[in-house]
Every structure is written in C-alpha cells, then in structure tokens.
GROMACS .gro file of C-alpha atoms in nm:
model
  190
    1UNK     CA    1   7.359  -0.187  -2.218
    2UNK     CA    2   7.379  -0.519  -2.004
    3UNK     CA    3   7.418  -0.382  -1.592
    4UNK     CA    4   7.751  -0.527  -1.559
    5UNK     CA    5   7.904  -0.350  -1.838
    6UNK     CA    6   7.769  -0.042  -1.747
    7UNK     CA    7   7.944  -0.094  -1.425
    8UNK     CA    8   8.243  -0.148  -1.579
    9UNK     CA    9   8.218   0.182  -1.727
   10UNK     CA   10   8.109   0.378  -1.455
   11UNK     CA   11   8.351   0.236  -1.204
   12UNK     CA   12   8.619   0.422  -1.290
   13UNK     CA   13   8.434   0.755  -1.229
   14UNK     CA   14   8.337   0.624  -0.907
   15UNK     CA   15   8.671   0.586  -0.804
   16UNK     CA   16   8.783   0.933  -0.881
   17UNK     CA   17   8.527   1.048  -0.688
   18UNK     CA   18   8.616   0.865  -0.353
   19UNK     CA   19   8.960   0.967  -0.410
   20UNK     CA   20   9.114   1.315  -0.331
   21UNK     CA   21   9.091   1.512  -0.058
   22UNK     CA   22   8.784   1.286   0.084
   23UNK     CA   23   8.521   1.535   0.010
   24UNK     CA   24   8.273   1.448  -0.212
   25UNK     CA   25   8.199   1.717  -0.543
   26UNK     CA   26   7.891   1.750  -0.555
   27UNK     CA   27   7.863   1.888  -0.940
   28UNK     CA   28   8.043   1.578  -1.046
   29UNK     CA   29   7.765   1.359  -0.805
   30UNK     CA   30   7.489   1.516  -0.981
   31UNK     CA   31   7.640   1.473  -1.370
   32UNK     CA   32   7.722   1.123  -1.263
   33UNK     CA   33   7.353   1.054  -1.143
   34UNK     CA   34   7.187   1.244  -1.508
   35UNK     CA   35   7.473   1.027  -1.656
   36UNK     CA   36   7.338   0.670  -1.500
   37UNK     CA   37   6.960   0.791  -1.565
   38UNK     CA   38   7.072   0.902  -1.913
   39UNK     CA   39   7.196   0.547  -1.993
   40UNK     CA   40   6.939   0.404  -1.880
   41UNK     CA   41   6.639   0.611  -2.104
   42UNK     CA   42   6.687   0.694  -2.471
   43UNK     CA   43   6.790   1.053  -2.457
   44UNK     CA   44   6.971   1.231  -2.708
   45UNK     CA   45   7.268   1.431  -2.692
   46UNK     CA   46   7.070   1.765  -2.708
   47UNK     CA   47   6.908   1.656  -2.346
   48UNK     CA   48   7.210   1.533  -2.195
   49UNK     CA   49   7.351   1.897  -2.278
   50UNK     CA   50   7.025   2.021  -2.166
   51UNK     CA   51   7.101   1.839  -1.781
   52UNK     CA   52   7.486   1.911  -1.825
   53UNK     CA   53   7.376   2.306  -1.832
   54UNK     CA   54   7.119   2.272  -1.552
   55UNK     CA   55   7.413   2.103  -1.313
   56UNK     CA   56   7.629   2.415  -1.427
   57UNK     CA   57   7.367   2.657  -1.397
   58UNK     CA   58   7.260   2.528  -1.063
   59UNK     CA   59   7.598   2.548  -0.947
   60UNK     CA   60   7.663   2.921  -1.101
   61UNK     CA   61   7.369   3.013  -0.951
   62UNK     CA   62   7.510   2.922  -0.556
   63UNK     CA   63   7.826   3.072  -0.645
   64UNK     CA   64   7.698   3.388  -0.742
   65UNK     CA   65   7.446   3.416  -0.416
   66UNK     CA   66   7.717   3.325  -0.209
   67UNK     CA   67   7.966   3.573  -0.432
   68UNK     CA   68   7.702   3.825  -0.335
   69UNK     CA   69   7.621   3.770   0.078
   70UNK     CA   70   8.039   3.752   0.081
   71UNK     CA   71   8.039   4.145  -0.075
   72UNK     CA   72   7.709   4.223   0.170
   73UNK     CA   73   7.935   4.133   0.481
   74UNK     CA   74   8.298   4.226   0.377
   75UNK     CA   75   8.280   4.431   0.098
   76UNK     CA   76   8.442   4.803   0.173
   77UNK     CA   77   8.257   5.008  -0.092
   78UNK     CA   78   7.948   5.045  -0.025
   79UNK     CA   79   7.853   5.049  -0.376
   80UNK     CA   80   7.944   4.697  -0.478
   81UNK     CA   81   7.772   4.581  -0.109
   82UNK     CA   82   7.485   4.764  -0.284
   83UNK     CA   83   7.547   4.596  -0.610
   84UNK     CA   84   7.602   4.227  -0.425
   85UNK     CA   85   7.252   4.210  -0.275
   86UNK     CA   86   7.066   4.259  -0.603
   87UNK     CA   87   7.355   4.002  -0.705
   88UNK     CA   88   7.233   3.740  -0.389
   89UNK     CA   89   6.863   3.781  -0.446
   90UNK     CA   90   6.869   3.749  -0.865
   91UNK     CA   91   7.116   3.437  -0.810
   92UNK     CA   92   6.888   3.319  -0.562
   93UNK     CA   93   6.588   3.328  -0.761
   94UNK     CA   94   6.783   3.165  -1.058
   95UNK     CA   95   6.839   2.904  -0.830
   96UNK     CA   96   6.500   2.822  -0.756
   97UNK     CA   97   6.427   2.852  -1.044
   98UNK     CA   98   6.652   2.584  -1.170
   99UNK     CA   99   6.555   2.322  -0.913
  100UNK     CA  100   6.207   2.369  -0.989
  101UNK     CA  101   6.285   2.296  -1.374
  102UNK     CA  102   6.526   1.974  -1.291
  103UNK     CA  103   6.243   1.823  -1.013
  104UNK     CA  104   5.991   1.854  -1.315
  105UNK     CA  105   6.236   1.659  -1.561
  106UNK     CA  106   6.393   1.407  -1.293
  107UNK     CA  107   6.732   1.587  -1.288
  108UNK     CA  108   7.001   1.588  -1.026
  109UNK     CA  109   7.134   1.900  -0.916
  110UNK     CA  110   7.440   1.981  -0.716
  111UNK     CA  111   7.396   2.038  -0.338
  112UNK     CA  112   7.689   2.283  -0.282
  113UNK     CA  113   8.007   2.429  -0.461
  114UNK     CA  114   8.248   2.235  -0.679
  115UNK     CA  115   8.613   2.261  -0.562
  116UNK     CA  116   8.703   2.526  -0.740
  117UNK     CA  117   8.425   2.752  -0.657
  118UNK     CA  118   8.473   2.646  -0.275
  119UNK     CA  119   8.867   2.712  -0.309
  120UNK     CA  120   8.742   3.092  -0.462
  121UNK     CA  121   8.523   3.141  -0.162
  122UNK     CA  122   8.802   3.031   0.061
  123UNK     CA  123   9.079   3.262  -0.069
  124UNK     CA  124   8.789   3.563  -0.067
  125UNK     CA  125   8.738   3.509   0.271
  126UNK     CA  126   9.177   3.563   0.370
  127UNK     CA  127   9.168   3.935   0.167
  128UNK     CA  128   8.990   4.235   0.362
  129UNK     CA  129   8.964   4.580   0.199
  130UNK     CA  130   9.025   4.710  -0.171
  131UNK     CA  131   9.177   4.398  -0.201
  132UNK     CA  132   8.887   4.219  -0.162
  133UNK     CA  133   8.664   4.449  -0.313
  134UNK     CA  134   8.885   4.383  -0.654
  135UNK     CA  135   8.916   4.032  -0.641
  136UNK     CA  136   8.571   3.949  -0.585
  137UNK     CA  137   8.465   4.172  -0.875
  138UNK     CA  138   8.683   3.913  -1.062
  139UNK     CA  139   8.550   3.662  -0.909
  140UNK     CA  140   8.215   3.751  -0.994
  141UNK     CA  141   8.278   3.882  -1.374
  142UNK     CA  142   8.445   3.516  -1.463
  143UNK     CA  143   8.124   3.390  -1.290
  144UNK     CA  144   7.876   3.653  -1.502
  145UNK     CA  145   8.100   3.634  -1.830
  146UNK     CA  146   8.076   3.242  -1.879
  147UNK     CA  147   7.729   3.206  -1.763
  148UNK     CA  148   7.590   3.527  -1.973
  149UNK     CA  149   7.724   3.328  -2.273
  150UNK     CA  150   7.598   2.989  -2.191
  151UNK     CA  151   7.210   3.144  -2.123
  152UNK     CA  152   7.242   3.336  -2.411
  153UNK     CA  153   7.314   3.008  -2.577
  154UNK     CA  154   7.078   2.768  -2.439
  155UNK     CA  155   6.804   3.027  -2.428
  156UNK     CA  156   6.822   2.931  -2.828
  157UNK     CA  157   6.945   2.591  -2.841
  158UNK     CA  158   6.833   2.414  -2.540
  159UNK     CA  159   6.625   2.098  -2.633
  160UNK     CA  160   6.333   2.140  -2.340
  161UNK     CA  161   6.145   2.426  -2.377
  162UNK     CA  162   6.117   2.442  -2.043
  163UNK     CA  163   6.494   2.482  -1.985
  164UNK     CA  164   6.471   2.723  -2.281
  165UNK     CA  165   6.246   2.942  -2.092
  166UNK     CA  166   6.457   2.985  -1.783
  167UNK     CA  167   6.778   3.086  -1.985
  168UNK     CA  168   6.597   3.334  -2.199
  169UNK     CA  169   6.427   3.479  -1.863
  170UNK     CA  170   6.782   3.511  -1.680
  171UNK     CA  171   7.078   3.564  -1.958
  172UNK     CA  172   6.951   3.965  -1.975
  173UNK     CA  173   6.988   3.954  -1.583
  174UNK     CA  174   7.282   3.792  -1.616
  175UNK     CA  175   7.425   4.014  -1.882
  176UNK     CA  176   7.300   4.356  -1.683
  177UNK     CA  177   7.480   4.188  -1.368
  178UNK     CA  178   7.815   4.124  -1.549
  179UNK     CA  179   7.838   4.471  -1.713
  180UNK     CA  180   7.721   4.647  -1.370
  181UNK     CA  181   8.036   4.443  -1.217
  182UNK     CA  182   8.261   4.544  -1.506
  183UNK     CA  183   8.147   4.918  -1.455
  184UNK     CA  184   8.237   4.888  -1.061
  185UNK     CA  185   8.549   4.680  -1.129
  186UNK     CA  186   8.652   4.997  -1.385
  187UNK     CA  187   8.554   5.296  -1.049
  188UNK     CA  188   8.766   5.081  -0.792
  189UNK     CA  189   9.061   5.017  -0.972
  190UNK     CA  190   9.352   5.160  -0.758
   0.00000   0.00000   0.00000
C-alpha cells in the first residue's frame, strides 16, 4: 500500500487518539504500532489476532498485579489480602512473561492501563472496608473471567507457538485465580 494512502487511513486513528481527555491510551498506542508494522509485512489475520491478544494480555496482566497490591494495602479481610499477593506475583510473572514473548516477535505492548482499567483503579481507591473488599472481587472476577476464556482459547488457536505456549502455561492459573475469587466473593457477601 503506497505511504500516502496508508496515511490517509491511519490518520483518522491518530486523531482520536490526541483527542479526549489529553492522555494518551496506551493499549490503543501499542495496537496502532502492531497495526502500522502489520501493514507493512505480510501477516495474516491469525498473527494480527496473535499481537491483538498479547496487547490485551499485557494489559490484563497490569491490571490484575495492580488489582492485587490494591487488596495487599486496603483490603479488610485478611483472606482476600492473602489471596491478592499470590494474585500480584502470578500477574506479575504473566507479565514478564508476555514482554519477553512480544520483544522476541517485534510487538508493541502497552505501557500502563487503558481508561477503563485506570477509571476501575480510581473508583477502588474512593471505597474502604467490605465495600471495597466486594467490589474489587468484582473487579478482579470480570478481569479473571474474560482472560481465563481468551488463554484457554489462544492456548489452542494462537498462530505462534510461542504465544501458544504462554497461554497454555497461564489459563490454569488464571482459571484457579478466578474460581479462588468467586469462592471469596461467595464467604464475604454481606
């Protein structure tokens, strides 16, 4: 595709992301950047989902670590604080993980939270008490219930084996995380 039509194409995304609030997101800057390199090599649309999971992955990954050091400090059971640091350090080592997969295979990963994960941090951090305690555990079950499903997918479909590997090494973690939240959301229910 000639540069200039490319351009054309892209500058519209560009826009939307210097619009808004003035803060960058940096899961849309990292699918935009696998998007340019993308069009510019002959992948197929099994590797662009393979990058499009890594960006959400990546991304799931932070939330959950940060999902977890949030319960560590605030939490008021002591059994979900207990619960959060295995949740920190497993999302953690997902993480790494991840980024050493995408520097391998040239990917871009996000740097921080997308909006909406930031805006979930940010109401966590106005609740104190059983009220927190609950609404993290939803917090954190959304997080475990979507990625679960997506590892358990990819660790079968993903087009690197590589990429493969990873999901197929985390989606039991991932699984024995979300059913260990559901079991503590079910013992602090009011």
């Amino acid at each position: 595709m000639p540069f200039t039509v490319r351009a054309l194409l892209f500058a519209p995304l560009a826009l939307l992301l210097a619009c808004g609030s003035g803060e960058r997101d940096p899961v849309a800057d990292a699918k935009f950047a696998n998007e340019q390199r993308i069009g510019r090599e002959d992948i197929t649309k099994r590797q662009e989902r393979d990058a499009d999971f890594m960006v959400e992955a990546a991304t799931g990954s932070r939330l959950g670590a940060e999902l977890g050091q949030l319960a560590q400090r605030r939490a008021s059971s002591p059994a979900l604080r207990a619960w959060a640091t295995q949740l920190s350090r497993d999302a953690t080592a997902l993480g790494g993980a991840l980024h050493a997969v995408a520097e391998q295979k040239s990917l871009t990963l996000p740097e921080g939270l997308s909006a909406d994960q930031q805006d979930v941090i940010s109401q966590l951090t106005s609740q104190s008490g059983a009220e927190f305690d609950r609404r993290l555990l939803e917090a954190a079950r959304d997080y475990l219930d979507d990625a679960r499903d997506e590892f358990d997918d990819m660790a079968d479909d993903a087009y690197d084996g590589d990429i493969r590997a990873v999901a197929a090494k985390y989606a039991p973690v991932l699984k024995k995380h979300y059913e260990q939240a559901d079991e503590l959301h079910d013992q602090l229910k009011p």
